[in-house]
PDB file of C-alpha atoms and ligand atoms in Angstrom:
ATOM      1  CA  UNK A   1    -138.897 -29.187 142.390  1.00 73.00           C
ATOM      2  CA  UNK A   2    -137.289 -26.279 140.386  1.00 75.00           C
ATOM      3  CA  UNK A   3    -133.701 -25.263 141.448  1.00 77.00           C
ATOM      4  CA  UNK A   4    -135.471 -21.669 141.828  1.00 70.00           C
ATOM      5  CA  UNK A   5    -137.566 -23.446 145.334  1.00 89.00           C
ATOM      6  CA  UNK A   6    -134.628 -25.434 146.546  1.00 96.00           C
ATOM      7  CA  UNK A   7    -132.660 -24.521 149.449  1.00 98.00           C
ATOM      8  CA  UNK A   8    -129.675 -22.292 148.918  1.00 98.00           C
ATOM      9  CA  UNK A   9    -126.622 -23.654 150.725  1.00 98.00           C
ATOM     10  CA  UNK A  10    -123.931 -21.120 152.481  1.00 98.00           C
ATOM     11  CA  UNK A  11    -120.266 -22.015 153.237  1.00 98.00           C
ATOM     12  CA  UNK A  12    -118.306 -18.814 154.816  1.00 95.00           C
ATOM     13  CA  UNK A  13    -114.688 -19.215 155.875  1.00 93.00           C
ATOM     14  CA  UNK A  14    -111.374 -17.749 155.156  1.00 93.00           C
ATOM     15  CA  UNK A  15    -110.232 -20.183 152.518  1.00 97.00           C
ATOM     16  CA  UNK A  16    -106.705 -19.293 152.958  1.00 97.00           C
ATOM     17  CA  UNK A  17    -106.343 -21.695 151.099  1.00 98.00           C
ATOM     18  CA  UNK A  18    -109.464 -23.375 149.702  1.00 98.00           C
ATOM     19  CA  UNK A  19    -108.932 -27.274 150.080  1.00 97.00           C
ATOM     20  CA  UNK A  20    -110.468 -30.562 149.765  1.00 97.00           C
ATOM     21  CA  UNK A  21    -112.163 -30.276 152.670  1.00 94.00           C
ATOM     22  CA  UNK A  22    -114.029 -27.624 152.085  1.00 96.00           C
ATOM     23  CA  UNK A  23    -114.913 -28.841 148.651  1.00 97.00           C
ATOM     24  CA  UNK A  24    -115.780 -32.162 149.791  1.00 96.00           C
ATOM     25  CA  UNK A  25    -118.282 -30.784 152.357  1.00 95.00           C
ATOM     26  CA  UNK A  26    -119.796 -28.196 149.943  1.00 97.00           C
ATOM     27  CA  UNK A  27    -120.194 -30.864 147.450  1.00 97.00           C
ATOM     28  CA  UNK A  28    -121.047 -33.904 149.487  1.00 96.00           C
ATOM     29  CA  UNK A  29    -124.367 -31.190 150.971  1.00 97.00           C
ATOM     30  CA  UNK A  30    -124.900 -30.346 147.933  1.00 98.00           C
ATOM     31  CA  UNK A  31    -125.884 -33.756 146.816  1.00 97.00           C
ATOM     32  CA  UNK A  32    -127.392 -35.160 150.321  1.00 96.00           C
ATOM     33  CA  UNK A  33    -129.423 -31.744 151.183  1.00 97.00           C
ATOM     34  CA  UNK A  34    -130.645 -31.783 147.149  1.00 97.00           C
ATOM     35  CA  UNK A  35    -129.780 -27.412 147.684  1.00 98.00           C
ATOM     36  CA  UNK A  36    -130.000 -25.503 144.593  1.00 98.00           C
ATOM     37  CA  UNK A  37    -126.044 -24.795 144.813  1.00 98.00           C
ATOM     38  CA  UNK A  38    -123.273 -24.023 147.556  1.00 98.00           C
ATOM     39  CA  UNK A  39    -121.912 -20.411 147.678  1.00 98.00           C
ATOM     40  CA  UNK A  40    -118.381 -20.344 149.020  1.00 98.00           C
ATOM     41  CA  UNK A  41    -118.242 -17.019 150.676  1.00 97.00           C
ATOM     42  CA  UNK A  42    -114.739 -15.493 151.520  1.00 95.00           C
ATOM     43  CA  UNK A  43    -114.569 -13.938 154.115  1.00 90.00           C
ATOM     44  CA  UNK A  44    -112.892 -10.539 154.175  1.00 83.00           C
ATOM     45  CA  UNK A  45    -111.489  -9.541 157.798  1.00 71.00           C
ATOM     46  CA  UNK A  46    -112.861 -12.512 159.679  1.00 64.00           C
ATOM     47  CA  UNK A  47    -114.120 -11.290 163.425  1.00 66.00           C
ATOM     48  CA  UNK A  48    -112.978 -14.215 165.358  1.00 68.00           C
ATOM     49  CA  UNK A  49    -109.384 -15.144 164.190  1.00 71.00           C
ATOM     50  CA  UNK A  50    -106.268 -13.867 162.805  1.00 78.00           C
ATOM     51  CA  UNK A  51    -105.862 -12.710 159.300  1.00 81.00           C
ATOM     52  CA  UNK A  52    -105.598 -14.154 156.586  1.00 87.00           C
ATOM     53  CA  UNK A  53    -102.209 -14.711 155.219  1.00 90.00           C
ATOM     54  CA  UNK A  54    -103.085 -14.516 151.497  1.00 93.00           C
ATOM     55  CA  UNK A  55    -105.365 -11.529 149.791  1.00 93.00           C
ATOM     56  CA  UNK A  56    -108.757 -11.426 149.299  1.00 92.00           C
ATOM     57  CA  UNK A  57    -108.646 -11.162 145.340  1.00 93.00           C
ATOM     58  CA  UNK A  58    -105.630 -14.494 145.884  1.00 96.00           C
ATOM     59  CA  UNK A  59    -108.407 -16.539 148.197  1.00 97.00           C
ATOM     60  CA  UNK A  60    -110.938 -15.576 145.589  1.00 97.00           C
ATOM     61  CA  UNK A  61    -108.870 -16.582 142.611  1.00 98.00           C
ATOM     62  CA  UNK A  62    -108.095 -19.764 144.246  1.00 98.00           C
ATOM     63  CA  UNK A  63    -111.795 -20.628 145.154  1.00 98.00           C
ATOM     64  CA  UNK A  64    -112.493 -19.636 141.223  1.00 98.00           C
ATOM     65  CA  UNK A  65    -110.128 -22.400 140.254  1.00 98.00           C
ATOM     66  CA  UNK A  66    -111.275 -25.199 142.532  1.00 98.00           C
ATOM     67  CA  UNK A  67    -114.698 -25.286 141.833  1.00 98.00           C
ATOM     68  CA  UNK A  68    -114.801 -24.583 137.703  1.00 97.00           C
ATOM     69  CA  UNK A  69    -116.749 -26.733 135.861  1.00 96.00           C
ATOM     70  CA  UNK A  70    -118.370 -27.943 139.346  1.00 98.00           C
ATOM     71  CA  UNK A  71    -122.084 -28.387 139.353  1.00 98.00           C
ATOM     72  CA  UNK A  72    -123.672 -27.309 142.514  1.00 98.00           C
ATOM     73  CA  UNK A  73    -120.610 -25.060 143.718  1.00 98.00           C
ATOM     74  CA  UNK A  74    -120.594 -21.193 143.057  1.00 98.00           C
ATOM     75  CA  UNK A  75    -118.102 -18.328 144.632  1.00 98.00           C
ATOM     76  CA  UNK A  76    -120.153 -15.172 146.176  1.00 97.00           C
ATOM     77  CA  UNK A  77    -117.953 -12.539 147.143  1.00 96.00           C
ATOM     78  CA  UNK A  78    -119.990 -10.088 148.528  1.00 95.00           C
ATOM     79  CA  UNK A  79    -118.277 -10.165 152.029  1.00 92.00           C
ATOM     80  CA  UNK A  80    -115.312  -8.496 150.455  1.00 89.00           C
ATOM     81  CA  UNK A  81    -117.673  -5.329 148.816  1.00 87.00           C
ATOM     82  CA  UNK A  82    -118.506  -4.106 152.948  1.00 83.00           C
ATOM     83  CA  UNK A  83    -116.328  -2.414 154.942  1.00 79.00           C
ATOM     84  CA  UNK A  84    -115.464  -3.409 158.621  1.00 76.00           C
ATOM     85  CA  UNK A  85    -115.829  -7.219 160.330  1.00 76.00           C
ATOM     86  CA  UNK A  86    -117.508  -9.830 157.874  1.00 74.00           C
ATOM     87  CA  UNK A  87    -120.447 -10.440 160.333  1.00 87.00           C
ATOM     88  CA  UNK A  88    -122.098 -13.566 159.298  1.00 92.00           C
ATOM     89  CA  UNK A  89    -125.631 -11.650 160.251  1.00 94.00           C
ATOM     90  CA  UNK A  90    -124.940  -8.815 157.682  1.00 93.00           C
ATOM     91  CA  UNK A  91    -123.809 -11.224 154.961  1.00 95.00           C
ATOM     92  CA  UNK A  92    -126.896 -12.856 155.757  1.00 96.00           C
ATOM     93  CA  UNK A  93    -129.324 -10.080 155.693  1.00 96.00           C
ATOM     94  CA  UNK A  94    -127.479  -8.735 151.772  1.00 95.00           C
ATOM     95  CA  UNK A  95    -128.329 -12.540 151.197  1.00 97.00           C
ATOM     96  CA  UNK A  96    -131.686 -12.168 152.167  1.00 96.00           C
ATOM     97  CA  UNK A  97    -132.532  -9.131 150.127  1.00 96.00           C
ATOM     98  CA  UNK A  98    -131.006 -10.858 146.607  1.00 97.00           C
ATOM     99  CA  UNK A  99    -133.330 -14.529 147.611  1.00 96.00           C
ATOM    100  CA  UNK A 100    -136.156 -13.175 149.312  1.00 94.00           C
ATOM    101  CA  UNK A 101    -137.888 -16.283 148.980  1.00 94.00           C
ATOM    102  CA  UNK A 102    -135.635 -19.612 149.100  1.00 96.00           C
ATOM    103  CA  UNK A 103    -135.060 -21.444 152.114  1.00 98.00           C
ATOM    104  CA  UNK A 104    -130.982 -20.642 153.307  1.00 98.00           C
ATOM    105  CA  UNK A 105    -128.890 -22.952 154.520  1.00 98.00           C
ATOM    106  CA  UNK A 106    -126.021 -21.887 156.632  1.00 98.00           C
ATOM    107  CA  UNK A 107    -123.643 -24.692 157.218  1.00 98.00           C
ATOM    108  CA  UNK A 108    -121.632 -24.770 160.134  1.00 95.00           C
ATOM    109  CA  UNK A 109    -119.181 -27.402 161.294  1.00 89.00           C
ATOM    110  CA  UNK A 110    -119.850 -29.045 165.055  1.00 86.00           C
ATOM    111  CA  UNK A 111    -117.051 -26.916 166.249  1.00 83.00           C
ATOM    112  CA  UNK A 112    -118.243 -23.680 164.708  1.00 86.00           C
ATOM    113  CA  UNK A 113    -121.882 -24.417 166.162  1.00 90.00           C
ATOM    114  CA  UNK A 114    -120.663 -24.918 170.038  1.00 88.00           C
ATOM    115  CA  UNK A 115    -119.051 -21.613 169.267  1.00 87.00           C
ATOM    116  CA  UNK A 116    -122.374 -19.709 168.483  1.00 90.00           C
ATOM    117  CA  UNK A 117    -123.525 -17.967 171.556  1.00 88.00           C
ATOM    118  CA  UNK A 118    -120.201 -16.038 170.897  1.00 88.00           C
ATOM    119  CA  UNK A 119    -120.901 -14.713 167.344  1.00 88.00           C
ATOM    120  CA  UNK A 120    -122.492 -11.151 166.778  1.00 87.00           C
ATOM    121  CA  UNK A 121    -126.081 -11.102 167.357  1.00 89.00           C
ATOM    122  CA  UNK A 122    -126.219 -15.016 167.001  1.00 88.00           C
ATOM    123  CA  UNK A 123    -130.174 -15.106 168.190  1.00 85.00           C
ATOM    124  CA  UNK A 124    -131.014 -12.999 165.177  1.00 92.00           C
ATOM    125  CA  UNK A 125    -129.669 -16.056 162.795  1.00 94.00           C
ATOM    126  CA  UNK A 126    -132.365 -18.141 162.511  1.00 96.00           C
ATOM    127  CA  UNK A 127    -135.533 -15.663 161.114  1.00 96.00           C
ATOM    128  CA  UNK A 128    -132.486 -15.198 158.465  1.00 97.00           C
ATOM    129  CA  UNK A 129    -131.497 -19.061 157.941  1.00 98.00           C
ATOM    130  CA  UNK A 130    -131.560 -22.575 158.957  1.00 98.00           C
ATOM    131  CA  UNK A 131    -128.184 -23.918 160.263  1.00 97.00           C
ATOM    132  CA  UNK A 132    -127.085 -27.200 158.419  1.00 98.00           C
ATOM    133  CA  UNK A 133    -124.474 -28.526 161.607  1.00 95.00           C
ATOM    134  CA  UNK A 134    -121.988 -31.272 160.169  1.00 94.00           C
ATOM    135  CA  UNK A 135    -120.778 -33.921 162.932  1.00 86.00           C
ATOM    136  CA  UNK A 136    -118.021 -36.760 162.809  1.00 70.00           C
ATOM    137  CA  UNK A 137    -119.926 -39.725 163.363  1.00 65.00           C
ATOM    138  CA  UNK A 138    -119.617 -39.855 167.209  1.00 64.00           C
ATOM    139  CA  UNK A 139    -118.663 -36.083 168.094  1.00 67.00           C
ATOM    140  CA  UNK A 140    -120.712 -34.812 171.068  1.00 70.00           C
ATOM    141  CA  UNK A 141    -123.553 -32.575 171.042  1.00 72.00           C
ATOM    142  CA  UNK A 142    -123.600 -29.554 172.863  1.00 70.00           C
ATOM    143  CA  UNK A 143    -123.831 -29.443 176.793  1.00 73.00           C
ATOM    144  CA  UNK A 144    -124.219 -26.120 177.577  1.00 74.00           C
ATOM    145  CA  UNK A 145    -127.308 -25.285 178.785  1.00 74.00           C
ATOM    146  CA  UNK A 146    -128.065 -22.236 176.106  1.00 79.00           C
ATOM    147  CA  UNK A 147    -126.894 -24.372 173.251  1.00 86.00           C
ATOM    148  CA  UNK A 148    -129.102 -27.526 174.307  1.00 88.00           C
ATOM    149  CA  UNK A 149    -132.176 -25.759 174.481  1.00 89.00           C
ATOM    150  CA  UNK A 150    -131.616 -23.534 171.643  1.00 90.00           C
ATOM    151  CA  UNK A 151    -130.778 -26.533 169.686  1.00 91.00           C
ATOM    152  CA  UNK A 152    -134.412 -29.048 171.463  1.00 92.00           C
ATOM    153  CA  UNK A 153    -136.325 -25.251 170.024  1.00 94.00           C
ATOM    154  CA  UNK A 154    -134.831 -25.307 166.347  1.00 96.00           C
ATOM    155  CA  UNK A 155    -134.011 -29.137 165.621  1.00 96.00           C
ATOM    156  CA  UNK A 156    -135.905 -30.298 161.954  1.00 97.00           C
ATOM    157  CA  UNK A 157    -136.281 -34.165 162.263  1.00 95.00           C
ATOM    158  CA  UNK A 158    -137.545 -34.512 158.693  1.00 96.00           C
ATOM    159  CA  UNK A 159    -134.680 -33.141 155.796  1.00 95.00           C
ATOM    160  CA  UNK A 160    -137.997 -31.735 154.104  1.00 95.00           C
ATOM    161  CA  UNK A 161    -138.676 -29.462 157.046  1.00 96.00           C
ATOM    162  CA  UNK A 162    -135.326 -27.348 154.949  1.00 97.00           C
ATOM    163  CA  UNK A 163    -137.472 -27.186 151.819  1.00 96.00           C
ATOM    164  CA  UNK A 164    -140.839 -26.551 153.547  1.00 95.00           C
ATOM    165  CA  UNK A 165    -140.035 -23.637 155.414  1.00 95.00           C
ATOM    166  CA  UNK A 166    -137.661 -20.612 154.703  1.00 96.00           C
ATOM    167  CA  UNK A 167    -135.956 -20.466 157.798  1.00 97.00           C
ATOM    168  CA  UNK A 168    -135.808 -21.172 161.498  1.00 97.00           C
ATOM    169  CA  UNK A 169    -134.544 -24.619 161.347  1.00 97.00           C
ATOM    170  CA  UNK A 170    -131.306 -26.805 162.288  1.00 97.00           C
ATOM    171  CA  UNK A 171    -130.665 -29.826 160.338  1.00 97.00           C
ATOM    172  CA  UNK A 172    -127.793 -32.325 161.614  1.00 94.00           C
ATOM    173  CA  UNK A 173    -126.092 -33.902 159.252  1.00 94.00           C
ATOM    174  CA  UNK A 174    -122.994 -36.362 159.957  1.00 89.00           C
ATOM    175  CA  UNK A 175    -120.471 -36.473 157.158  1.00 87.00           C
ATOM    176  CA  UNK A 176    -117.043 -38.178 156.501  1.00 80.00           C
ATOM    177  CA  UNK A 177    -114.678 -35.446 157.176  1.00 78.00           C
ATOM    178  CA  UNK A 178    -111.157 -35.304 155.637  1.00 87.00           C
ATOM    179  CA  UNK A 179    -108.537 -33.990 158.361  1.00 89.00           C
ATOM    180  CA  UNK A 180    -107.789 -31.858 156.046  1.00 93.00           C
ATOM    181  CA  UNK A 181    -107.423 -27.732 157.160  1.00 93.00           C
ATOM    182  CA  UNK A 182    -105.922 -24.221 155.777  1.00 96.00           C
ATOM    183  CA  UNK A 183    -103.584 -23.881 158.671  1.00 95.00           C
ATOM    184  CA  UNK A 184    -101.893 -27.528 157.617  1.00 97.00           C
ATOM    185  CA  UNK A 185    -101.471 -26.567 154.255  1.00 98.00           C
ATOM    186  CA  UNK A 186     -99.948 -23.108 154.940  1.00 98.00           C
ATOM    187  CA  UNK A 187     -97.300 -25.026 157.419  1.00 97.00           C
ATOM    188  CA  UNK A 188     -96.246 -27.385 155.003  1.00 98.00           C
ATOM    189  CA  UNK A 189     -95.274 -24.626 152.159  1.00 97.00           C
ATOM    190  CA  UNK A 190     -94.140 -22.669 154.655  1.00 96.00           C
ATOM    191  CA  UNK A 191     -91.495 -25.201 155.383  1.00 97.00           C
ATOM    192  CA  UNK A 192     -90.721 -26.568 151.828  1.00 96.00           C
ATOM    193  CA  UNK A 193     -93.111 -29.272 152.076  1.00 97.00           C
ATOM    194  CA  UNK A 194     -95.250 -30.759 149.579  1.00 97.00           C
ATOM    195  CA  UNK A 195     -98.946 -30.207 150.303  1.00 98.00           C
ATOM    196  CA  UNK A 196    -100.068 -32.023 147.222  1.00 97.00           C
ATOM    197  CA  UNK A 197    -103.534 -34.761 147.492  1.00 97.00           C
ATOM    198  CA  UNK A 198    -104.741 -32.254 150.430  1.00 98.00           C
ATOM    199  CA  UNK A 199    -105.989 -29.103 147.626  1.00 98.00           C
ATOM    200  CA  UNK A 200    -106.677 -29.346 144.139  1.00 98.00           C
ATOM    201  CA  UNK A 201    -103.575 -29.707 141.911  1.00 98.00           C
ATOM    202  CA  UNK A 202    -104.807 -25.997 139.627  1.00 98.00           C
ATOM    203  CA  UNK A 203    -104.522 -24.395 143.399  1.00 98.00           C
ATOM    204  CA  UNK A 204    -101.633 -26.015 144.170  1.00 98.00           C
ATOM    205  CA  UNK A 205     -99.790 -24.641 140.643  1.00 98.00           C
ATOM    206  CA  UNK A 206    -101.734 -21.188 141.292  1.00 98.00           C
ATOM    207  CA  UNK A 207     -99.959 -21.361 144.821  1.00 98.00           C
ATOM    208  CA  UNK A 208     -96.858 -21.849 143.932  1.00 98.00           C
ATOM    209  CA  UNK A 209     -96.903 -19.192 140.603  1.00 97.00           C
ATOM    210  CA  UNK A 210     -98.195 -16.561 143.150  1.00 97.00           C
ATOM    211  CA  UNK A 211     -95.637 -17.291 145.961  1.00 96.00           C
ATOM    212  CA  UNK A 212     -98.211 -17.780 148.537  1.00 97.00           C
ATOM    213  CA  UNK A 213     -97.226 -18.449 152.268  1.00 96.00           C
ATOM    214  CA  UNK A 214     -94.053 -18.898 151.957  1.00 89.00           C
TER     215      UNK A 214
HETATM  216  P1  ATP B   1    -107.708 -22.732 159.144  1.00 69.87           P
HETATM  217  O1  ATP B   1    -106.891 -23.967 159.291  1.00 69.87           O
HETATM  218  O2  ATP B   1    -106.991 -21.567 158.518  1.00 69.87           O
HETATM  219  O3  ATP B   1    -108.417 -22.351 160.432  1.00 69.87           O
HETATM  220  P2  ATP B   1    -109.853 -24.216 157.845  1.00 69.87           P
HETATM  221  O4  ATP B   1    -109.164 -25.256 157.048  1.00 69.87           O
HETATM  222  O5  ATP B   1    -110.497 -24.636 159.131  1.00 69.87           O
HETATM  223  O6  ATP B   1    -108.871 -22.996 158.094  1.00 69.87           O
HETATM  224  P3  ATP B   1    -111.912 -22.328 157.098  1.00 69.87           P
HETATM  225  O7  ATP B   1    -111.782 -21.461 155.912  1.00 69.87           O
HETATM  226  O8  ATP B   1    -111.785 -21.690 158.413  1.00 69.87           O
HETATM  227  O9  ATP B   1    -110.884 -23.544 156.898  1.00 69.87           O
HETATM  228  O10 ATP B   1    -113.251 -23.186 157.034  1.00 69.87           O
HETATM  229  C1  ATP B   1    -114.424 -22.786 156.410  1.00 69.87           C
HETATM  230  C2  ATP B   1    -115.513 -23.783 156.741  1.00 69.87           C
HETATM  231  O11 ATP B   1    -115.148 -25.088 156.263  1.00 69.87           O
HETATM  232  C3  ATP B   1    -115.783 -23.952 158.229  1.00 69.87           C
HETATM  233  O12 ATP B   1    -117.182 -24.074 158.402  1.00 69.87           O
HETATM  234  C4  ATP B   1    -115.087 -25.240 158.596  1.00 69.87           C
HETATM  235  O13 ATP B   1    -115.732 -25.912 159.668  1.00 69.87           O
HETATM  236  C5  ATP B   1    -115.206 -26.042 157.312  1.00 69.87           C
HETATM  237  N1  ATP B   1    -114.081 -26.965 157.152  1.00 69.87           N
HETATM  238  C6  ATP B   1    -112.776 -26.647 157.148  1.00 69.87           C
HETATM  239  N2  ATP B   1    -112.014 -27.746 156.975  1.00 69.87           N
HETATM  240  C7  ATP B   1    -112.872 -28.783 156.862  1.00 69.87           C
HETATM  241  C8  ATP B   1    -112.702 -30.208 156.669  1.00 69.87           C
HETATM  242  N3  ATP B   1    -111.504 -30.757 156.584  1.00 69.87           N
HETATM  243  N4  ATP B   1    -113.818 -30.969 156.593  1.00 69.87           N
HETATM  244  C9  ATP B   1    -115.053 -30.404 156.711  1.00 69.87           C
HETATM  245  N5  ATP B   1    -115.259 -29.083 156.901  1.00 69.87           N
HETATM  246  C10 ATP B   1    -114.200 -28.283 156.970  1.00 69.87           C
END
């Protein structure tokens, strides 16, 4: 199959700073899922949390340095272009009208997915995408009652199923995670630590040049 048929692959967050977990993930989905690539996507002002500490052109700058020379991983930073909340719908739909006919992929991690009945018009996500969930080997599915039958509706059983159709779908896929997040990172510098091994070393250097979270 050509890369132009395969299955786009979308990773939004705040990236504040990017880290090997992230990377790992993108690239690790990238490989298992065969997708055409992973777009990182920055988020601007992210609706559901606090901001971000460091700027959008620093979390961008940072993302541009972790993933050079990385096949499969690309930086799409169209979230910061729109004015107001970065609404994963909207950033869907501007996705939509660039790759009007490859199958998305928007990955979401366990936690993220239990959390989807509170997102901005989350119904309206799947005739825009298919959710790729990532699990711990032995985290719990979900036991709400919307969530469990949204999920018995949408679940692919066959990876193809990504490829085959456009949309519509959600594809579980258990991964190794690295206990790695943003928020760790950001403590340790803030408190003269060394974060080093948990980000690339180039973001690390970039970090440190720039004076971030301090
Ligand atoms: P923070 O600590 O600031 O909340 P974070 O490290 O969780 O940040 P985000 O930018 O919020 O990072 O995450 C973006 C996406 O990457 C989310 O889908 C999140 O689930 C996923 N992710 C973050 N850290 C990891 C990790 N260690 N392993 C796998 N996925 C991760």
């Amino acid at each position: 199959m050509t890369t132009a048929q395969k299955p786009i692959g979308l990773l939004g967050g705040t990236f504040d700073p990017v880290h090997h977990g992230h990377l790992r993930l993108a690239l690790e989905l990238y490989e298992k899922l065969d997708l055409a690539e992973v777009r990182l996507i920055p988020s601007a002002i992210p609706p559901h949390r606090h901001p971000p500490l460091a700027s959008p052109q620093m979390r961008l700058a940072m993302i541009q340095i972790a993933i050079q020379g990385v096949k499969g991983l690309t930086l799409d930073d169209r979230e910061f272009y729109r004015t107001g909340p970065s609404y994963t719908i909207h950033t869907l739909e501007s996705l939509r009208a660039d790759f009007t006919t490859q199958p998305l992929c928007l990955i979401l991690g366990m936690d993220a997915f239990l959390n989807l009945p509170n997102w901005y018009q989350w119904e309206r996500l799947m005739t825009l995408t298919h959710l790729v969930v990532v699990r711990r080997a032995g985290t719990v599915l979900p036991e709400t009652h919307d969530l469990q039958h949204f999920l018995h509706i949408h679940q692919l059983h066959d990876q193809e199923e990504l490829t085959q159709n456009r949309v519509g779908g959600i594809w579980i896929e258990e991964i190794t995670q690295l206990t790695i997040s943003a928020t760790q990172i950001r403590n340790l510098l803030a408190t003269h630590k060394n974060p080093r091994y948990l980000l690339p070393h180039s973001v690390l250097n970039f970090i440190y040049t720039h004076q971030l979270y301090r």
